[in-house]
Amino acid sequence: MKKTIKTLIIAAFATTLVVSSCKKDEGTTTDTGTGPTISLTDDLGTGTLDTTNFFAIPIIKINVNPAAGTSLDSSKVELKVGSTIVGFGSYDIVDSSRRGGFIDSIPVSLIVSGLTLPINSTFTLTATFKDTKGKTTSASISYTIVHDNKVMVSNEIELGAQNNTNIEYKFLGLADNFKTYTPGSTGTARFNSDKIDFVYYYGTVDENAFAAPFNANGAKVIWGTEINTWSRQNNTKFKTTTLTAADFDNIKNGTKVEDAFINTDFTSGSTDKVTNLSVGSVYAFKTAMGVVGLAKFTAISASATGSTKVVIICQN
């Protein structure tokens, strides 16, 4: 779950990174004894940062005060991943209004944008200030990148085949809590095509099939008139798995984590549809937005007037 977020500017030096979730280590301060006093603290103290939740992110508080008889002269910010410096600023003059000391509060999310950080790597922010006597002090705060691998689970979802007049929902997306969509000029699909990840149809050869809206030799054959009106045709990828229905249920009801499927390789051997579905079959998928998950089919149809039922597990 990676998010791109904006740039932090501290003491006139800006740099960019990207992060998924973080676990905080306590900040440390090194004082020369005669230089400025610097404090970097995390206001929440929860130890984690999940950038999928921008309503509850830690705030770094920086408090800088010069020693008696001095004022702040210049500063720099260093950003490090492990032992590698990924952002380094030369000393910049402190704004005149702040030379007597200042306090700032900065969301951690604003520190990072542009760099994908490996799981278990450590990200460190170090701020250094120099006073008018040339004395320097540095303070650091570190975060360890952790993997939040909880899953979202749907209820059993029923989708009607193309000639089913009783079940109007034909398409499915992960957005809006696994919302389903209807076809036609008065349907909901054409106005929400960016949110649709799956198309269900019953074909003469493919029989029960689950396909990407992008799929040309199934979804667009059966639903071409409909899909061609969509402004977006998402290219979901599918892959067979060795997971059984019992394995799926264990994730759904037991572990509730994505360890069993998150590392599925979709760069080779993937398709944009799965066909001849059977009850209990489990397939991995990756949406156009990069969300990975599993689909288990709990009911199938015998014709184009029937329906199928599916349960979805995906990254939270």
mmCIF file of C-alpha atoms in Angstrom, residues 19-301:
data_model
loop_
_atom_site.group_PDB
_atom_site.id
_atom_site.type_symbol
_atom_site.label_atom_id
_atom_site.label_comp_id
_atom_site.label_asym_id
_atom_site.label_seq_id
_atom_site.Cartn_x
_atom_site.Cartn_y
_atom_site.Cartn_z
ATOM 1 C CA VAL A 19 6.479 5.538 2.239
ATOM 2 C CA SER A 20 3.773 2.979 2.924
ATOM 3 C CA SER A 21 3.744 2.481 6.668
ATOM 4 C CA CYS A 22 6.250 3.273 9.364
ATOM 5 C CA LYS A 23 7.184 2.265 12.870
ATOM 6 C CA LYS A 24 8.871 4.983 14.913
ATOM 7 C CA ASP A 25 12.026 4.799 17.009
ATOM 8 C CA GLU A 26 12.533 7.419 19.684
ATOM 9 C CA GLY A 27 14.287 10.601 18.556
ATOM 10 C CA THR A 28 17.832 11.261 19.747
ATOM 11 C CA THR A 29 19.585 14.570 20.348
ATOM 12 C CA THR A 30 23.302 15.334 20.177
ATOM 13 C CA ASP A 31 24.337 18.590 21.838
ATOM 14 C CA THR A 32 27.840 20.069 21.683
ATOM 15 C CA GLY A 33 27.154 21.770 25.008
ATOM 16 C CA THR A 34 27.344 25.307 23.658
ATOM 17 C CA GLY A 35 25.343 25.071 20.447
ATOM 18 C CA PRO A 36 21.599 25.456 19.919
ATOM 19 C CA THR A 37 19.125 23.183 21.700
ATOM 20 C CA ILE A 38 17.049 21.047 19.289
ATOM 21 C CA SER A 39 14.177 18.681 20.003
ATOM 22 C CA LEU A 40 12.473 16.411 17.449
ATOM 23 C CA THR A 41 9.486 14.523 18.845
ATOM 24 C CA ASP A 42 6.521 12.567 17.487
ATOM 25 C CA ASP A 43 3.253 13.808 18.968
ATOM 26 C CA LEU A 44 1.247 10.581 18.717
ATOM 27 C CA GLY A 45 3.816 8.209 20.149
ATOM 28 C CA THR A 46 1.934 5.241 18.670
ATOM 29 C CA GLY A 47 4.997 3.888 16.908
ATOM 30 C CA THR A 48 3.327 3.499 13.505
ATOM 31 C CA LEU A 49 2.495 5.586 10.475
ATOM 32 C CA ASP A 50 -0.037 4.324 7.948
ATOM 33 C CA THR A 51 -0.234 6.729 5.038
ATOM 34 C CA THR A 52 -3.521 5.219 3.887
ATOM 35 C CA ASN A 53 -5.041 7.029 6.854
ATOM 36 C CA PHE A 54 -4.298 10.733 6.595
ATOM 37 C CA PHE A 55 -6.600 11.531 9.510
ATOM 38 C CA ALA A 56 -4.352 9.914 12.110
ATOM 39 C CA ILE A 57 -0.744 10.502 11.102
ATOM 40 C CA PRO A 58 2.081 11.444 13.452
ATOM 41 C CA ILE A 59 3.228 15.024 13.642
ATOM 42 C CA ILE A 60 6.924 15.764 14.084
ATOM 43 C CA LYS A 61 7.432 18.689 16.433
ATOM 44 C CA ILE A 62 10.701 20.572 16.107
ATOM 45 C CA ASN A 63 11.743 22.985 18.839
ATOM 46 C CA VAL A 64 14.964 24.992 18.313
ATOM 47 C CA ASN A 65 16.516 27.525 20.693
ATOM 48 C CA PRO A 66 19.953 29.203 20.485
ATOM 49 C CA ALA A 67 22.322 29.225 23.449
ATOM 50 C CA ALA A 68 22.549 32.397 25.537
ATOM 51 C CA GLY A 69 24.396 35.181 23.763
ATOM 52 C CA THR A 70 23.883 33.688 20.293
ATOM 53 C CA SER A 71 21.241 33.453 17.611
ATOM 54 C CA LEU A 72 20.519 30.853 14.950
ATOM 55 C CA ASP A 73 22.591 31.347 11.828
ATOM 56 C CA SER A 74 21.928 28.469 9.421
ATOM 57 C CA SER A 75 20.554 24.951 9.162
ATOM 58 C CA LYS A 76 20.463 21.838 7.017
ATOM 59 C CA VAL A 77 18.305 18.714 6.745
ATOM 60 C CA GLU A 78 19.595 15.220 5.985
ATOM 61 C CA LEU A 79 17.377 12.329 4.930
ATOM 62 C CA LYS A 80 18.757 8.826 5.176
ATOM 63 C CA VAL A 81 17.487 5.337 4.306
ATOM 64 C CA GLY A 82 19.597 2.943 6.340
ATOM 65 C CA SER A 83 23.130 4.260 5.960
ATOM 66 C CA THR A 84 22.493 5.842 2.568
ATOM 67 C CA ILE A 85 21.905 9.583 2.357
ATOM 68 C CA VAL A 86 18.998 10.193 -0.020
ATOM 69 C CA GLY A 87 18.603 13.911 0.603
ATOM 70 C CA PHE A 88 21.222 16.344 1.863
ATOM 71 C CA GLY A 89 21.128 20.111 2.115
ATOM 72 C CA SER A 90 24.027 22.467 2.466
ATOM 73 C CA TYR A 91 23.695 25.039 5.227
ATOM 74 C CA ASP A 92 20.971 27.591 4.551
ATOM 75 C CA ILE A 93 20.519 30.873 6.392
ATOM 76 C CA VAL A 94 17.722 30.784 8.980
ATOM 77 C CA ASP A 95 14.942 33.279 8.352
ATOM 78 C CA SER A 96 15.484 36.432 10.380
ATOM 79 C CA SER A 97 12.164 36.036 12.195
ATOM 80 C CA ARG A 98 13.327 32.648 13.543
ATOM 81 C CA ARG A 99 16.882 33.394 14.635
ATOM 82 C CA GLY A 100 15.815 33.686 18.266
ATOM 83 C CA GLY A 101 14.305 30.189 18.185
ATOM 84 C CA PHE A 102 11.057 28.649 16.957
ATOM 85 C CA ILE A 103 8.634 25.702 17.196
ATOM 86 C CA ASP A 104 7.126 23.954 14.180
ATOM 87 C CA SER A 105 4.694 21.043 13.796
ATOM 88 C CA ILE A 106 5.033 19.064 10.562
ATOM 89 C CA PRO A 107 3.011 15.964 9.489
ATOM 90 C CA VAL A 108 5.315 13.023 8.821
ATOM 91 C CA SER A 109 3.460 12.464 5.530
ATOM 92 C CA LEU A 110 4.814 15.770 4.247
ATOM 93 C CA ILE A 111 8.378 14.540 4.670
ATOM 94 C CA VAL A 112 8.121 11.817 2.067
ATOM 95 C CA SER A 113 7.342 11.669 -1.637
ATOM 96 C CA GLY A 114 9.012 9.952 -4.591
ATOM 97 C CA LEU A 115 10.994 7.063 -3.094
ATOM 98 C CA THR A 116 9.677 3.539 -2.491
ATOM 99 C CA LEU A 117 11.137 2.379 0.814
ATOM 100 C CA PRO A 118 11.853 -1.348 1.293
ATOM 101 C CA ILE A 119 10.041 -3.156 4.077
ATOM 102 C CA ASN A 120 12.138 -3.167 7.305
ATOM 103 C CA SER A 121 14.335 -0.325 6.087
ATOM 104 C CA THR A 122 14.850 2.674 8.362
ATOM 105 C CA PHE A 123 14.127 6.251 7.377
ATOM 106 C CA THR A 124 15.878 8.950 9.414
ATOM 107 C CA LEU A 125 15.356 12.694 9.438
ATOM 108 C CA THR A 126 18.220 14.754 10.910
ATOM 109 C CA ALA A 127 18.026 18.519 11.428
ATOM 110 C CA THR A 128 21.229 20.440 12.175
ATOM 111 C CA PHE A 129 21.431 24.068 13.274
ATOM 112 C CA LYS A 130 24.475 26.335 13.480
ATOM 113 C CA ASP A 131 24.588 29.444 15.669
ATOM 114 C CA THR A 132 26.388 32.753 15.188
ATOM 115 C CA LYS A 133 29.433 31.383 17.056
ATOM 116 C CA GLY A 134 29.745 28.516 14.589
ATOM 117 C CA LYS A 135 28.565 25.880 17.076
ATOM 118 C CA THR A 136 26.263 23.147 15.729
ATOM 119 C CA THR A 137 23.698 20.779 17.186
ATOM 120 C CA SER A 138 21.848 17.924 15.463
ATOM 121 C CA ALA A 139 18.679 16.030 16.314
ATOM 122 C CA SER A 140 17.310 12.925 14.595
ATOM 123 C CA ILE A 141 14.101 10.932 14.494
ATOM 124 C CA SER A 142 13.775 7.533 12.781
ATOM 125 C CA TYR A 143 10.997 5.355 11.389
ATOM 126 C CA THR A 144 11.175 1.681 10.436
ATOM 127 C CA ILE A 145 9.078 0.776 7.413
ATOM 128 C CA VAL A 146 6.594 -1.970 8.277
ATOM 129 C CA HIS A 147 4.095 -3.896 6.173
ATOM 130 C CA ASP A 148 0.475 -3.545 7.245
ATOM 131 C CA ASN A 149 -0.892 -6.734 5.731
ATOM 132 C CA LYS A 150 -4.498 -6.763 6.900
ATOM 133 C CA VAL A 151 -7.160 -7.708 4.367
ATOM 134 C CA MET A 152 -10.595 -6.495 3.340
ATOM 135 C CA VAL A 153 -13.229 -9.200 2.858
ATOM 136 C CA SER A 154 -16.474 -8.957 0.915
ATOM 137 C CA ASN A 155 -19.740 -10.684 1.614
ATOM 138 C CA GLU A 156 -20.904 -13.208 -0.957
ATOM 139 C CA ILE A 157 -21.637 -11.174 -4.114
ATOM 140 C CA GLU A 158 -24.075 -12.378 -6.773
ATOM 141 C CA LEU A 159 -23.677 -11.217 -10.373
ATOM 142 C CA GLY A 160 -26.149 -12.005 -13.132
ATOM 143 C CA ALA A 161 -25.073 -13.306 -16.519
ATOM 144 C CA GLN A 162 -25.814 -11.166 -19.575
ATOM 145 C CA ASN A 163 -29.313 -12.595 -20.201
ATOM 146 C CA ASN A 164 -30.381 -12.739 -16.566
ATOM 147 C CA THR A 165 -33.281 -10.298 -16.193
ATOM 148 C CA ASN A 166 -33.764 -10.864 -12.469
ATOM 149 C CA ILE A 167 -30.288 -9.918 -11.224
ATOM 150 C CA GLU A 168 -29.419 -6.526 -12.654
ATOM 151 C CA TYR A 169 -25.878 -6.305 -11.284
ATOM 152 C CA LYS A 170 -23.323 -7.523 -13.838
ATOM 153 C CA PHE A 171 -20.071 -5.746 -12.904
ATOM 154 C CA LEU A 172 -18.014 -5.449 -9.735
ATOM 155 C CA GLY A 173 -15.340 -3.154 -8.337
ATOM 156 C CA LEU A 174 -13.294 -3.039 -5.164
ATOM 157 C CA ALA A 175 -14.114 0.629 -4.630
ATOM 158 C CA ASP A 176 -16.891 1.714 -2.266
ATOM 159 C CA ASN A 177 -16.865 -1.550 -0.302
ATOM 160 C CA PHE A 178 -17.142 -3.962 -3.256
ATOM 161 C CA LYS A 179 -19.870 -2.106 -5.107
ATOM 162 C CA THR A 180 -21.728 -3.731 -8.008
ATOM 163 C CA TYR A 181 -22.942 -1.943 -11.143
ATOM 164 C CA THR A 182 -25.707 -2.202 -13.725
ATOM 165 C CA PRO A 183 -25.553 -1.899 -17.538
ATOM 166 C CA GLY A 184 -27.553 0.184 -19.974
ATOM 167 C CA SER A 185 -28.197 3.829 -20.695
ATOM 168 C CA THR A 186 -29.817 4.261 -17.282
ATOM 169 C CA GLY A 187 -27.396 1.916 -15.516
ATOM 170 C CA THR A 188 -24.648 2.834 -13.076
ATOM 171 C CA ALA A 189 -21.701 1.238 -14.884
ATOM 172 C CA ARG A 190 -21.041 3.839 -17.582
ATOM 173 C CA PHE A 191 -20.787 6.596 -14.983
ATOM 174 C CA ASN A 192 -18.455 4.577 -12.731
ATOM 175 C CA SER A 193 -16.234 2.742 -15.222
ATOM 176 C CA ASP A 194 -13.070 3.870 -13.438
ATOM 177 C CA LYS A 195 -14.209 1.845 -10.407
ATOM 178 C CA ILE A 196 -15.095 -1.395 -12.220
ATOM 179 C CA ASP A 197 -12.502 -4.170 -11.953
ATOM 180 C CA PHE A 198 -14.493 -7.283 -12.964
ATOM 181 C CA VAL A 199 -16.995 -8.243 -15.663
ATOM 182 C CA TYR A 200 -19.044 -11.441 -15.358
ATOM 183 C CA TYR A 201 -20.445 -13.234 -18.388
ATOM 184 C CA TYR A 202 -21.457 -16.710 -19.559
ATOM 185 C CA GLY A 203 -19.939 -17.689 -22.888
ATOM 186 C CA THR A 204 -20.459 -20.595 -25.261
ATOM 187 C CA VAL A 205 -16.818 -21.683 -24.842
ATOM 188 C CA ASP A 206 -15.729 -19.779 -21.735
ATOM 189 C CA GLU A 207 -18.902 -20.681 -19.820
ATOM 190 C CA ASN A 208 -18.725 -18.920 -16.423
ATOM 191 C CA ALA A 209 -16.071 -16.247 -16.868
ATOM 192 C CA PHE A 210 -14.623 -13.387 -14.820
ATOM 193 C CA ALA A 211 -12.761 -10.825 -16.910
ATOM 194 C CA ALA A 212 -11.161 -7.425 -16.941
ATOM 195 C CA PRO A 213 -13.233 -4.718 -18.660
ATOM 196 C CA PHE A 214 -10.199 -4.429 -20.972
ATOM 197 C CA ASN A 215 -10.529 -8.061 -22.126
ATOM 198 C CA ALA A 216 -11.177 -8.148 -25.879
ATOM 199 C CA ASN A 217 -12.077 -11.796 -26.550
ATOM 200 C CA GLY A 218 -14.708 -12.284 -23.886
ATOM 201 C CA ALA A 219 -15.884 -9.271 -21.930
ATOM 202 C CA LYS A 220 -16.018 -7.050 -25.010
ATOM 203 C CA VAL A 221 -17.595 -9.794 -27.103
ATOM 204 C CA ILE A 222 -20.486 -10.291 -24.695
ATOM 205 C CA TRP A 223 -20.610 -6.766 -23.293
ATOM 206 C CA GLY A 224 -19.014 -4.804 -26.158
ATOM 207 C CA THR A 225 -21.942 -2.448 -26.720
ATOM 208 C CA GLU A 226 -21.902 -1.599 -23.025
ATOM 209 C CA ILE A 227 -18.147 -1.430 -22.384
ATOM 210 C CA ASN A 228 -17.473 0.655 -25.474
ATOM 211 C CA THR A 229 -19.474 3.471 -23.850
ATOM 212 C CA TRP A 230 -17.186 3.492 -20.806
ATOM 213 C CA SER A 231 -14.577 6.221 -20.467
ATOM 214 C CA ARG A 232 -12.219 3.738 -18.806
ATOM 215 C CA GLN A 233 -11.704 0.001 -19.278
ATOM 216 C CA ASN A 234 -9.586 -1.269 -16.395
ATOM 217 C CA ASN A 235 -7.049 -3.996 -17.165
ATOM 218 C CA THR A 236 -7.314 -6.392 -14.212
ATOM 219 C CA LYS A 237 -4.889 -9.325 -14.298
ATOM 220 C CA PHE A 238 -5.655 -12.864 -13.084
ATOM 221 C CA LYS A 239 -3.515 -15.817 -12.148
ATOM 222 C CA THR A 240 -4.230 -19.368 -11.055
ATOM 223 C CA THR A 241 -3.213 -20.323 -7.527
ATOM 224 C CA THR A 242 -2.561 -23.458 -5.521
ATOM 225 C CA LEU A 243 -4.873 -22.169 -2.805
ATOM 226 C CA THR A 244 -7.901 -24.252 -1.986
ATOM 227 C CA ALA A 245 -11.289 -23.047 -0.836
ATOM 228 C CA ALA A 246 -10.243 -24.061 2.688
ATOM 229 C CA ASP A 247 -7.075 -21.943 2.375
ATOM 230 C CA PHE A 248 -9.191 -18.991 1.269
ATOM 231 C CA ASP A 249 -11.558 -19.459 4.208
ATOM 232 C CA ASN A 250 -8.613 -19.617 6.608
ATOM 233 C CA ILE A 251 -7.432 -16.212 5.421
ATOM 234 C CA LYS A 252 -10.995 -14.846 5.493
ATOM 235 C CA ASN A 253 -11.934 -16.149 8.929
ATOM 236 C CA GLY A 254 -8.611 -16.918 10.575
ATOM 237 C CA THR A 255 -5.373 -15.104 9.803
ATOM 238 C CA LYS A 256 -7.033 -12.115 8.074
ATOM 239 C CA VAL A 257 -3.660 -11.213 6.533
ATOM 240 C CA GLU A 258 -2.418 -11.174 2.949
ATOM 241 C CA ASP A 259 0.781 -13.195 3.415
ATOM 242 C CA ALA A 260 -0.488 -16.049 1.219
ATOM 243 C CA PHE A 261 -1.040 -13.935 -1.894
ATOM 244 C CA ILE A 262 0.645 -10.541 -1.638
ATOM 245 C CA ASN A 263 3.810 -11.651 -3.459
ATOM 246 C CA THR A 264 2.023 -13.207 -6.445
ATOM 247 C CA ASP A 265 4.030 -12.439 -9.592
ATOM 248 C CA PHE A 266 1.785 -11.018 -12.314
ATOM 249 C CA THR A 267 4.633 -10.095 -14.674
ATOM 250 C CA SER A 268 4.359 -13.459 -16.443
ATOM 251 C CA GLY A 269 1.676 -16.104 -16.835
ATOM 252 C CA SER A 270 -1.199 -13.763 -16.029
ATOM 253 C CA THR A 271 -4.368 -13.350 -18.101
ATOM 254 C CA ASP A 272 -7.081 -10.735 -18.381
ATOM 255 C CA LYS A 273 -9.848 -13.305 -17.866
ATOM 256 C CA VAL A 274 -10.460 -16.628 -16.116
ATOM 257 C CA THR A 275 -12.946 -19.066 -17.636
ATOM 258 C CA ASN A 276 -14.819 -22.310 -16.958
ATOM 259 C CA LEU A 277 -15.074 -21.400 -13.315
ATOM 260 C CA SER A 278 -16.046 -24.063 -10.815
ATOM 261 C CA VAL A 279 -17.403 -23.914 -7.293
ATOM 262 C CA GLY A 280 -14.526 -23.537 -4.834
ATOM 263 C CA SER A 281 -11.997 -22.320 -7.402
ATOM 264 C CA VAL A 282 -9.656 -19.577 -6.142
ATOM 265 C CA TYR A 283 -7.860 -17.088 -8.395
ATOM 266 C CA ALA A 284 -5.432 -14.293 -7.616
ATOM 267 C CA PHE A 285 -5.954 -10.901 -9.241
ATOM 268 C CA LYS A 286 -4.263 -7.529 -9.509
ATOM 269 C CA THR A 287 -6.342 -4.498 -10.402
ATOM 270 C CA ALA A 288 -5.283 -1.634 -12.644
ATOM 271 C CA MET A 289 -4.736 0.357 -9.446
ATOM 272 C CA GLY A 290 -2.273 -2.278 -8.201
ATOM 273 C CA VAL A 291 -4.453 -3.868 -5.525
ATOM 274 C CA VAL A 292 -3.781 -7.613 -5.141
ATOM 275 C CA GLY A 293 -6.386 -10.069 -3.899
ATOM 276 C CA LEU A 294 -8.157 -13.404 -4.207
ATOM 277 C CA ALA A 295 -11.538 -14.378 -5.641
ATOM 278 C CA LYS A 296 -13.338 -17.569 -4.565
ATOM 279 C CA PHE A 297 -16.409 -18.692 -6.495
ATOM 280 C CA THR A 298 -19.205 -20.194 -4.430
ATOM 281 C CA ALA A 299 -21.838 -20.709 -7.141
ATOM 282 C CA ILE A 300 -21.820 -20.925 -10.933
ATOM 283 C CA SER A 301 -24.395 -20.839 -13.717
#
